[in-house]
Short mmCIF file of N, CA and C in Angstrom, two decimals:
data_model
loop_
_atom_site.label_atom_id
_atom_site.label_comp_id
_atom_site.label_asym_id
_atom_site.label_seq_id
_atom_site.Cartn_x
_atom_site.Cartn_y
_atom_site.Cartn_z
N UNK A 1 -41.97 -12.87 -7.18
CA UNK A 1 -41.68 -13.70 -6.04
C UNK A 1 -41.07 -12.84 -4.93
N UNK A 2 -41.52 -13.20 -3.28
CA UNK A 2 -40.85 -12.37 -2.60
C UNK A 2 -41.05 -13.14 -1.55
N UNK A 3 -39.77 -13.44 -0.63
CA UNK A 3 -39.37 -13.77 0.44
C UNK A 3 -39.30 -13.13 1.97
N UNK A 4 -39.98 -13.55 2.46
CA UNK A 4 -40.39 -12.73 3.78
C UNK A 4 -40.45 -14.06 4.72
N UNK A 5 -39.99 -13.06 6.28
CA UNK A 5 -40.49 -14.39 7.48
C UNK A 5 -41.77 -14.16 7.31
N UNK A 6 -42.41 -15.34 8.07
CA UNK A 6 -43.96 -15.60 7.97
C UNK A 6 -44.02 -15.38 9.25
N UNK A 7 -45.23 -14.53 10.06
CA UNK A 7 -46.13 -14.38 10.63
C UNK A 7 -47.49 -14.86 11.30
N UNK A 8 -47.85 -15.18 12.12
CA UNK A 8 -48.86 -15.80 12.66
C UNK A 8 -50.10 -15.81 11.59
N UNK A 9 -50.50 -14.81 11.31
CA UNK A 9 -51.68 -14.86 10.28
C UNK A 9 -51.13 -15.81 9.09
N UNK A 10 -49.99 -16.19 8.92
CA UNK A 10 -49.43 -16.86 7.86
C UNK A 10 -49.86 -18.32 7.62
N UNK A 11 -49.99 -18.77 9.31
CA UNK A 11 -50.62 -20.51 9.88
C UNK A 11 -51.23 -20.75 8.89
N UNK A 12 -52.52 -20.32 8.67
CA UNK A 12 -53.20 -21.57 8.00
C UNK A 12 -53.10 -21.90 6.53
N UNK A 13 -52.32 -20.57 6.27
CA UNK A 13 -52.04 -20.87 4.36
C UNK A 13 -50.44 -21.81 4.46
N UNK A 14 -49.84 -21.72 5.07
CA UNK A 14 -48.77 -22.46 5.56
C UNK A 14 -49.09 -23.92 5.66
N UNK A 15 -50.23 -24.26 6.25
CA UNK A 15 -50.77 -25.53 6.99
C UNK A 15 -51.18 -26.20 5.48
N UNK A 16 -51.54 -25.63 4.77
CA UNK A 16 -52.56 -25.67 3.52
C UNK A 16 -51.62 -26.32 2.34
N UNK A 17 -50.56 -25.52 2.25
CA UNK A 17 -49.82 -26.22 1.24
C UNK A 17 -48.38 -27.51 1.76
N UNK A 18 -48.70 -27.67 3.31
CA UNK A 18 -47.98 -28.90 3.62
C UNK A 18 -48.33 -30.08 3.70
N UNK A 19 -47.70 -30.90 3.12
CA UNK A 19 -47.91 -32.02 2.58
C UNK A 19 -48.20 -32.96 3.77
N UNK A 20 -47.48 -32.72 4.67
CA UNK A 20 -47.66 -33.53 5.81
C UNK A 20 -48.74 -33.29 7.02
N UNK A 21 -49.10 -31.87 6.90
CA UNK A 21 -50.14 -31.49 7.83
C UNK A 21 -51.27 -33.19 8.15
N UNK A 22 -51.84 -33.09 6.85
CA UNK A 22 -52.47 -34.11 6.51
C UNK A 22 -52.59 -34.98 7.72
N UNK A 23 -51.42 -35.92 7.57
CA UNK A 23 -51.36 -37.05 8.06
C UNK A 23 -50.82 -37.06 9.48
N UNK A 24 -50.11 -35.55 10.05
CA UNK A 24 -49.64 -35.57 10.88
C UNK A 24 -50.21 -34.38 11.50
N UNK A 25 -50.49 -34.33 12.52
CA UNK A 25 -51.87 -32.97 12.97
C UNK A 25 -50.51 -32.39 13.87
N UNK A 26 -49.61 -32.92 14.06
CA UNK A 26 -48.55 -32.26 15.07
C UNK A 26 -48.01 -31.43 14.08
N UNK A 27 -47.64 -31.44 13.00
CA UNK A 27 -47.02 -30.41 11.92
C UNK A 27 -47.48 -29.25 11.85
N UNK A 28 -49.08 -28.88 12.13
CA UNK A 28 -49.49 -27.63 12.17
C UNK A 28 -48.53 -26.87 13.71
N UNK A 29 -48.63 -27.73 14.52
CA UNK A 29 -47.86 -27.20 15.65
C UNK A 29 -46.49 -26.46 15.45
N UNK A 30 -46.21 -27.77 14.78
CA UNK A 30 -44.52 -27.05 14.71
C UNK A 30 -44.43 -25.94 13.85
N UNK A 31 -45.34 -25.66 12.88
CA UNK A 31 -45.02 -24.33 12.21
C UNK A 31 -45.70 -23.25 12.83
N UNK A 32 -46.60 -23.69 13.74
CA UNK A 32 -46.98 -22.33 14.65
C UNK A 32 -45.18 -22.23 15.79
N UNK A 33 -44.82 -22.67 16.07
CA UNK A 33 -43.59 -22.69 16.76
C UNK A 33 -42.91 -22.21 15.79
N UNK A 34 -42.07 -22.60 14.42
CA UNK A 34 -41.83 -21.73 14.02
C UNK A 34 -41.49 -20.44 13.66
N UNK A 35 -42.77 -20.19 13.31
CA UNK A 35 -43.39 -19.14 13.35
C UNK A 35 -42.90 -18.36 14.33
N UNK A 36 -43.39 -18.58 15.77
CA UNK A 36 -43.17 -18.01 17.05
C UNK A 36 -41.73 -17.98 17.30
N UNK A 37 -41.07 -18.61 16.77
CA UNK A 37 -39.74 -18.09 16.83
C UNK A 37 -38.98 -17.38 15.79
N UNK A 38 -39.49 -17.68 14.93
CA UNK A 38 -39.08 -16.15 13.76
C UNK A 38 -38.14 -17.09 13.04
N UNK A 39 -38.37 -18.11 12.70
CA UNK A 39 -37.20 -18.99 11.77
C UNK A 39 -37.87 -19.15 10.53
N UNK A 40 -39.22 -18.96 10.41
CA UNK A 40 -39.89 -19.67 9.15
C UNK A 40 -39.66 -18.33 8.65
N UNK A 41 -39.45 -18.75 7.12
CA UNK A 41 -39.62 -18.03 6.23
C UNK A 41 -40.88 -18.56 4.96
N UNK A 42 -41.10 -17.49 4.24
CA UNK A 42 -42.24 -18.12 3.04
C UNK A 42 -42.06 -17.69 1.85
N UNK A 43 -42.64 -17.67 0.53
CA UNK A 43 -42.23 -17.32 -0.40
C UNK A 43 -43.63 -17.08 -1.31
N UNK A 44 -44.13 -15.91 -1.48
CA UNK A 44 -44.78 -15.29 -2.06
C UNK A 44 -44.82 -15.46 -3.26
N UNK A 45 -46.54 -15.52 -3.96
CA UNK A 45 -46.12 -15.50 -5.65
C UNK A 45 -47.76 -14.64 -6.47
N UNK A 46 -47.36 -13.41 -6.43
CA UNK A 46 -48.92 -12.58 -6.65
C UNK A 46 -49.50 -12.82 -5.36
N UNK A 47 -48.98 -12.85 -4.34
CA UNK A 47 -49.73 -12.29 -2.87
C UNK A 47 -50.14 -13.70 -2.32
N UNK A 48 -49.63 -14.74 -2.77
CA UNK A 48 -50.43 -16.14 -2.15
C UNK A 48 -48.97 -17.46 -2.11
N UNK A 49 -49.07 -17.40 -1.09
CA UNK A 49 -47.93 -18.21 -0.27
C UNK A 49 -48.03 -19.69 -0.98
N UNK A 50 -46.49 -19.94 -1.53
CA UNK A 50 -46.38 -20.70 -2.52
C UNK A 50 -45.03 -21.89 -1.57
N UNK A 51 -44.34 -21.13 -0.66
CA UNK A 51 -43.80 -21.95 -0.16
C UNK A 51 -43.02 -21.62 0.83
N UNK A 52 -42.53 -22.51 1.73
CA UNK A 52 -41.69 -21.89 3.27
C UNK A 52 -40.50 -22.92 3.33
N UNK A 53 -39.91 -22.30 4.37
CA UNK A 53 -38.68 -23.39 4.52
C UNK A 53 -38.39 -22.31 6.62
N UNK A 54 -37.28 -23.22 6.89
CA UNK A 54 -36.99 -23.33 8.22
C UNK A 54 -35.82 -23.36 8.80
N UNK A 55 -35.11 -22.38 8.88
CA UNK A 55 -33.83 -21.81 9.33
C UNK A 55 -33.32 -21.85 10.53
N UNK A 56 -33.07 -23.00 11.47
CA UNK A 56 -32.39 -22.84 12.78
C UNK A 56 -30.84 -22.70 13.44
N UNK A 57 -30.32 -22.91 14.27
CA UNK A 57 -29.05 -22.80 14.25
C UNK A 57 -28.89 -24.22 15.65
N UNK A 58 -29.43 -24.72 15.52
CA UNK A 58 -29.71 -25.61 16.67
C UNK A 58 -28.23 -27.26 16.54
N UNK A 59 -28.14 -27.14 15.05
CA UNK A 59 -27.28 -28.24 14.86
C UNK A 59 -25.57 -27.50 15.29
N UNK A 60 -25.53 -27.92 16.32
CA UNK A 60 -23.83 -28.23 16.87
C UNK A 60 -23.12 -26.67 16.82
N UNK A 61 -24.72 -25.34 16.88
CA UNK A 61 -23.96 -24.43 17.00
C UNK A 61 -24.22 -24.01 15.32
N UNK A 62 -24.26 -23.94 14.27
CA UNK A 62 -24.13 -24.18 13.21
C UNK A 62 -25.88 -23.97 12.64
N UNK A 63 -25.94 -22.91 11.16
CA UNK A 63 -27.20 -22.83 10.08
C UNK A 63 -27.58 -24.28 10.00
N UNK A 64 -29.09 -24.73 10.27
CA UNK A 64 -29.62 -25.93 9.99
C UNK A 64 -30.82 -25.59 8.97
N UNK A 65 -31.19 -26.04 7.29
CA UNK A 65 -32.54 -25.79 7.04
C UNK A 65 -32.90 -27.26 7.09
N UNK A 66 -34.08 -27.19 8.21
CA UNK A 66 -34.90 -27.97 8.76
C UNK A 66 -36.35 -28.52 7.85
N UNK A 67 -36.50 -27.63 7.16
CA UNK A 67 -37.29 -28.03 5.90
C UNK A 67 -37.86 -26.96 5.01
N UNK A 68 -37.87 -27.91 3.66
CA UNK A 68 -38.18 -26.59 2.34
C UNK A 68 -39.48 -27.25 2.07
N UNK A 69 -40.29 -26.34 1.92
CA UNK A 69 -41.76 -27.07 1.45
C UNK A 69 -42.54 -26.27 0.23
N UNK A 70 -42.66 -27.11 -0.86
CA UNK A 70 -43.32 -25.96 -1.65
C UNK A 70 -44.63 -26.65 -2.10
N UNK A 71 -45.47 -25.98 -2.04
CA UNK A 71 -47.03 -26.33 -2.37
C UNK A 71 -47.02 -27.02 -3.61
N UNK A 72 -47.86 -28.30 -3.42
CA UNK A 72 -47.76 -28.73 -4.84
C UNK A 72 -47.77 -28.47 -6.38
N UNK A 73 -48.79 -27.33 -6.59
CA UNK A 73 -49.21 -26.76 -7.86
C UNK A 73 -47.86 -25.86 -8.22
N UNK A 74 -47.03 -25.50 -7.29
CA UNK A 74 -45.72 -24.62 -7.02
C UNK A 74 -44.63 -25.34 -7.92
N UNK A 75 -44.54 -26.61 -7.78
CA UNK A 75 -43.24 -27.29 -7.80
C UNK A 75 -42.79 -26.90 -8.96
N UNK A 76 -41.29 -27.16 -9.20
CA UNK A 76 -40.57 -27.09 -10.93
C UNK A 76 -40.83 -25.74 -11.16
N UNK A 77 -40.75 -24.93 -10.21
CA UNK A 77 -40.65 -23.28 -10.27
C UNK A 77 -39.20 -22.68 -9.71
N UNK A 78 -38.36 -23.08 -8.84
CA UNK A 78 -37.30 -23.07 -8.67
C UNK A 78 -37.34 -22.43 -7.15
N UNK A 79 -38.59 -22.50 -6.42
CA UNK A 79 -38.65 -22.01 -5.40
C UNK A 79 -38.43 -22.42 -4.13
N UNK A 80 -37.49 -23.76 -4.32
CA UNK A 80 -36.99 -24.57 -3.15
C UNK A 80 -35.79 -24.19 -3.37
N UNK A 81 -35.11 -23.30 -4.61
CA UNK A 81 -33.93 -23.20 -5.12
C UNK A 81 -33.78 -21.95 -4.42
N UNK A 82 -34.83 -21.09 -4.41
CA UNK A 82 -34.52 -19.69 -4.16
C UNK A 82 -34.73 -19.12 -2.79
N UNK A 83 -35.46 -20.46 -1.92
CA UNK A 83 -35.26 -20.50 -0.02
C UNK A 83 -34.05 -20.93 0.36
N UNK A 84 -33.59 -21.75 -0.35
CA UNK A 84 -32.07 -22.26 -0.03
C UNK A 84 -30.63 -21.15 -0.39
N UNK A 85 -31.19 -20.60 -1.51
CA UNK A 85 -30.47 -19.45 -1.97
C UNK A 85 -30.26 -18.53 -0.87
N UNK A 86 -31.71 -18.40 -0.56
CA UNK A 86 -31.95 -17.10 0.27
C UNK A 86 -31.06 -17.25 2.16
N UNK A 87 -31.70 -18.53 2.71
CA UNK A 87 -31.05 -19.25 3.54
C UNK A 87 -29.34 -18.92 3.51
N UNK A 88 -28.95 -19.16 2.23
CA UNK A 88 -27.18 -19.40 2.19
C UNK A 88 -27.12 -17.83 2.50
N UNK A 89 -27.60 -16.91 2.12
CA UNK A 89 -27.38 -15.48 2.27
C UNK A 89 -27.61 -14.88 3.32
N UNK A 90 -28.69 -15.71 4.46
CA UNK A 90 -28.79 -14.76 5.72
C UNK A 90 -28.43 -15.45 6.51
N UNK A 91 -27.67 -16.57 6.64
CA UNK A 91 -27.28 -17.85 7.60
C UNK A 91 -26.48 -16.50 8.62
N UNK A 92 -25.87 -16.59 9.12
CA UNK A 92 -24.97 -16.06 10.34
C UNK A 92 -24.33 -17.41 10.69
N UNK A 93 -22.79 -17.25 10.26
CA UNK A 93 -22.05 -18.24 10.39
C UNK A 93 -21.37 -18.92 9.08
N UNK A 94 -20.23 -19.35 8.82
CA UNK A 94 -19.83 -19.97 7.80
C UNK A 94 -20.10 -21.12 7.71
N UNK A 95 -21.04 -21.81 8.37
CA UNK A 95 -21.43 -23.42 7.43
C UNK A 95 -22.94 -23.52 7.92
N UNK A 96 -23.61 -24.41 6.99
CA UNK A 96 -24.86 -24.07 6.60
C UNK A 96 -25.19 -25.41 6.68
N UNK A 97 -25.79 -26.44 7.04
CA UNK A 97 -26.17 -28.15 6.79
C UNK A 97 -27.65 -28.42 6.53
N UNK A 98 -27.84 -29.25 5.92
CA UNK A 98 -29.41 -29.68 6.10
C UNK A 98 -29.43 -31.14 6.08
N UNK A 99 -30.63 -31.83 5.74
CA UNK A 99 -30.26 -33.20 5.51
C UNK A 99 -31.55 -33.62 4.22
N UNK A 100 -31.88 -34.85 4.12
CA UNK A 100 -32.77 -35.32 3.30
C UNK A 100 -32.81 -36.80 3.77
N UNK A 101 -33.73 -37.79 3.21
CA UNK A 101 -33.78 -38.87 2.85
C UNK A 101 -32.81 -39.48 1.81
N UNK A 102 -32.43 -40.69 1.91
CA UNK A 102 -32.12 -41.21 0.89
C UNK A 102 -32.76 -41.60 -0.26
N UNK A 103 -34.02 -42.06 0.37
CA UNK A 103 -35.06 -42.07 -1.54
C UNK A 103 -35.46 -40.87 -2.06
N UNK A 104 -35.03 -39.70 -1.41
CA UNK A 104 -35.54 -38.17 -1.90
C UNK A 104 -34.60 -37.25 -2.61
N UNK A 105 -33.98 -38.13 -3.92
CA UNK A 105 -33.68 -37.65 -4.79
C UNK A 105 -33.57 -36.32 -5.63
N UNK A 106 -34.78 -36.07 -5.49
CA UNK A 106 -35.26 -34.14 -5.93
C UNK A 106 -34.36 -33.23 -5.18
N UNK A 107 -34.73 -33.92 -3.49
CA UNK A 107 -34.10 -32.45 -3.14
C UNK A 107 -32.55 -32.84 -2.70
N UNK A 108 -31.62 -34.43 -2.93
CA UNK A 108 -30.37 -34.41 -2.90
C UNK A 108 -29.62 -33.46 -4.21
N UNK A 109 -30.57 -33.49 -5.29
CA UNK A 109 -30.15 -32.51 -6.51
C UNK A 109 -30.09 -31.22 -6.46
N UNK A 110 -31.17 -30.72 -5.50
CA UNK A 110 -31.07 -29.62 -5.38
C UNK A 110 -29.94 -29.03 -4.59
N UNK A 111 -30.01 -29.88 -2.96
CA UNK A 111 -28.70 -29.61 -2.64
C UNK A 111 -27.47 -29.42 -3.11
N UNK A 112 -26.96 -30.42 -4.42
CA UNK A 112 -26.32 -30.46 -4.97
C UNK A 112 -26.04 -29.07 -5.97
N UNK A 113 -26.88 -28.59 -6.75
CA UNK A 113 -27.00 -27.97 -7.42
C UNK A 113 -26.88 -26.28 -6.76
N UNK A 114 -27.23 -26.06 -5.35
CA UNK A 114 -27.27 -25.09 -4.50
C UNK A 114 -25.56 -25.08 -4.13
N UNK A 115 -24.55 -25.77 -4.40
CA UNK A 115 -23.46 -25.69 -3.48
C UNK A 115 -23.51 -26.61 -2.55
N UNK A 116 -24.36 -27.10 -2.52
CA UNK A 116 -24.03 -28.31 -1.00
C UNK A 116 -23.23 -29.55 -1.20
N UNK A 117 -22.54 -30.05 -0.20
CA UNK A 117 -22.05 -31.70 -0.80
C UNK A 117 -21.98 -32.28 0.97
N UNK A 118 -22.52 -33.34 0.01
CA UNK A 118 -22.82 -34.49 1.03
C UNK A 118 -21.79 -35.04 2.43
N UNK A 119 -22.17 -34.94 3.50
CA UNK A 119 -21.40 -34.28 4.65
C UNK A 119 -21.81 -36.15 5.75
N UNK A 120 -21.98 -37.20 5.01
CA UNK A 120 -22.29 -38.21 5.68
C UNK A 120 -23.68 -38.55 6.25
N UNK A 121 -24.41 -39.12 6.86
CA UNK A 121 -25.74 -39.83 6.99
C UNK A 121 -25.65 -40.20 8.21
N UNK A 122 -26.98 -40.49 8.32
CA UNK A 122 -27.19 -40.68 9.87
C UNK A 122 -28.60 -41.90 9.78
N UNK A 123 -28.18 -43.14 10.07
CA UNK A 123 -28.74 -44.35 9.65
C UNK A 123 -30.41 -44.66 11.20
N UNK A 124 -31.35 -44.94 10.89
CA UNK A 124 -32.05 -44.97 11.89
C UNK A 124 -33.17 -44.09 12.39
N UNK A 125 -33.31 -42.87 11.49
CA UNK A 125 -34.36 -42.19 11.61
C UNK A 125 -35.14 -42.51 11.10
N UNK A 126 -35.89 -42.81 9.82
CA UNK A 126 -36.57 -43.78 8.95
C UNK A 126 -36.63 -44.55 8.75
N UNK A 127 -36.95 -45.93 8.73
CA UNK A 127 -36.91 -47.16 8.80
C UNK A 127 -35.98 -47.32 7.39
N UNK A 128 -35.18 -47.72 7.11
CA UNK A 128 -34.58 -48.69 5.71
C UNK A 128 -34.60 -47.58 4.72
N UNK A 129 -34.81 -45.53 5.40
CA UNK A 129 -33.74 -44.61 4.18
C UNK A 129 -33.65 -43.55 5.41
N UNK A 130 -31.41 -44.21 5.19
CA UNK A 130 -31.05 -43.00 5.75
C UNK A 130 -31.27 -42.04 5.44
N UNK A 131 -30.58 -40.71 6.16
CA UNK A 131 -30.89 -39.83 6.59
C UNK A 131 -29.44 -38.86 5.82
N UNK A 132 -29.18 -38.17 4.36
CA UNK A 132 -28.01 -37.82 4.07
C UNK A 132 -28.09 -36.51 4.23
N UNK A 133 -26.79 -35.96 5.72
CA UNK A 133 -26.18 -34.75 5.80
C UNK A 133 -25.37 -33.99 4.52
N UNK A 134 -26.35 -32.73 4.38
CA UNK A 134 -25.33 -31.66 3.35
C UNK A 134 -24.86 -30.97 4.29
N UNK A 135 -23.93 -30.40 3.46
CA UNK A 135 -22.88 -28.96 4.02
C UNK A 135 -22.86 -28.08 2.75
N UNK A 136 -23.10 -27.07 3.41
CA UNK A 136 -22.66 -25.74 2.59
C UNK A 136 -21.64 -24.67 3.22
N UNK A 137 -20.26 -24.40 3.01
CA UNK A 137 -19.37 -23.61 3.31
C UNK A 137 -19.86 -22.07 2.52
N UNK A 138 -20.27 -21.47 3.61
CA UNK A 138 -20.40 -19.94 3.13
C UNK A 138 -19.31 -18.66 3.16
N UNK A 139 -20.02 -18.09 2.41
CA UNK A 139 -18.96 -16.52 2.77
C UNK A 139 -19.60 -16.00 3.46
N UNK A 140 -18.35 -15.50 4.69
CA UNK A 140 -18.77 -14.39 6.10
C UNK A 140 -19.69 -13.29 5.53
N UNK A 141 -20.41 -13.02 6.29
CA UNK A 141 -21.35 -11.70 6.18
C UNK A 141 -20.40 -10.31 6.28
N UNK A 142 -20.17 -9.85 5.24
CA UNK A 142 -19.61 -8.59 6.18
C UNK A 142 -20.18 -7.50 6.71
N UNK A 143 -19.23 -7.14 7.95
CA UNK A 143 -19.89 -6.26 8.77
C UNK A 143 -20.11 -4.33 8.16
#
């Protein structure tokens, strides 16, 4: 397994294992943006992109991962475990947040299980499942 930012040539295997591309043709966009800004990362497995996630700093000043995505055939490999891992290690800054759904159980565990704890919700983005803020308190990078 190996963790690298993703790259433009990266798009369409990126596009390929998101779940939402599908249904939402604007999603290919945003990971070409992404991309173009150097936040996506991916996660390699024998040379074929198994999964990405999305590193901004956009929330209040503050590490945001904006989303972990791992290709279906991928899952129950620990590789949403090991972008979040990776994330907590190159954040710049001592606190780290993401969020989830409330019916999305999998990845409140994972959060959980990563160090995160639940930092309050934000009601109204989804119809009838909030929206639950993690926090992760990191250690400074040293210089």
């Amino acid at each position: 397994m190996r963790i690298r930012p993703a790259v433009k040539d990266d798009h369409p295997a990126l596009c390929a294992i998101d779940s939402v591309v599908a249904d939402d043709p604007k999603r290919s966009d945003d990971i070409a943006n992404w991309i173009e800004a150097g936040c996506c990362h991916l996660v390699e497995i024998d040379g074929a992109i198994a999964a990405y996630g999305v590193l901004t700093y956009q929330f209040f000043g503050h590490g945001f991962i904006e989303i972990v995505m791992v290709g279906s055939v991928y899952r129950r490999r620990g590789l949403g475990a090991a972008l979040i891992a990776y994330f907590q290690s190159i954040c710049a800054g001592s606190k780290l947040f993401s969020s989830t759904n409330m019916s999305n159980r999998p990845m409140q565990e994972l959060f959980i299980r990563a160090g995160f704890q639940p930092s309050g919700y934000i009601d109204n983005l989804a119809e009838n499942d909030p929206e639950i803020v993690f926090y992760s308190r990191l250690k400074p990078i040293e210089a």
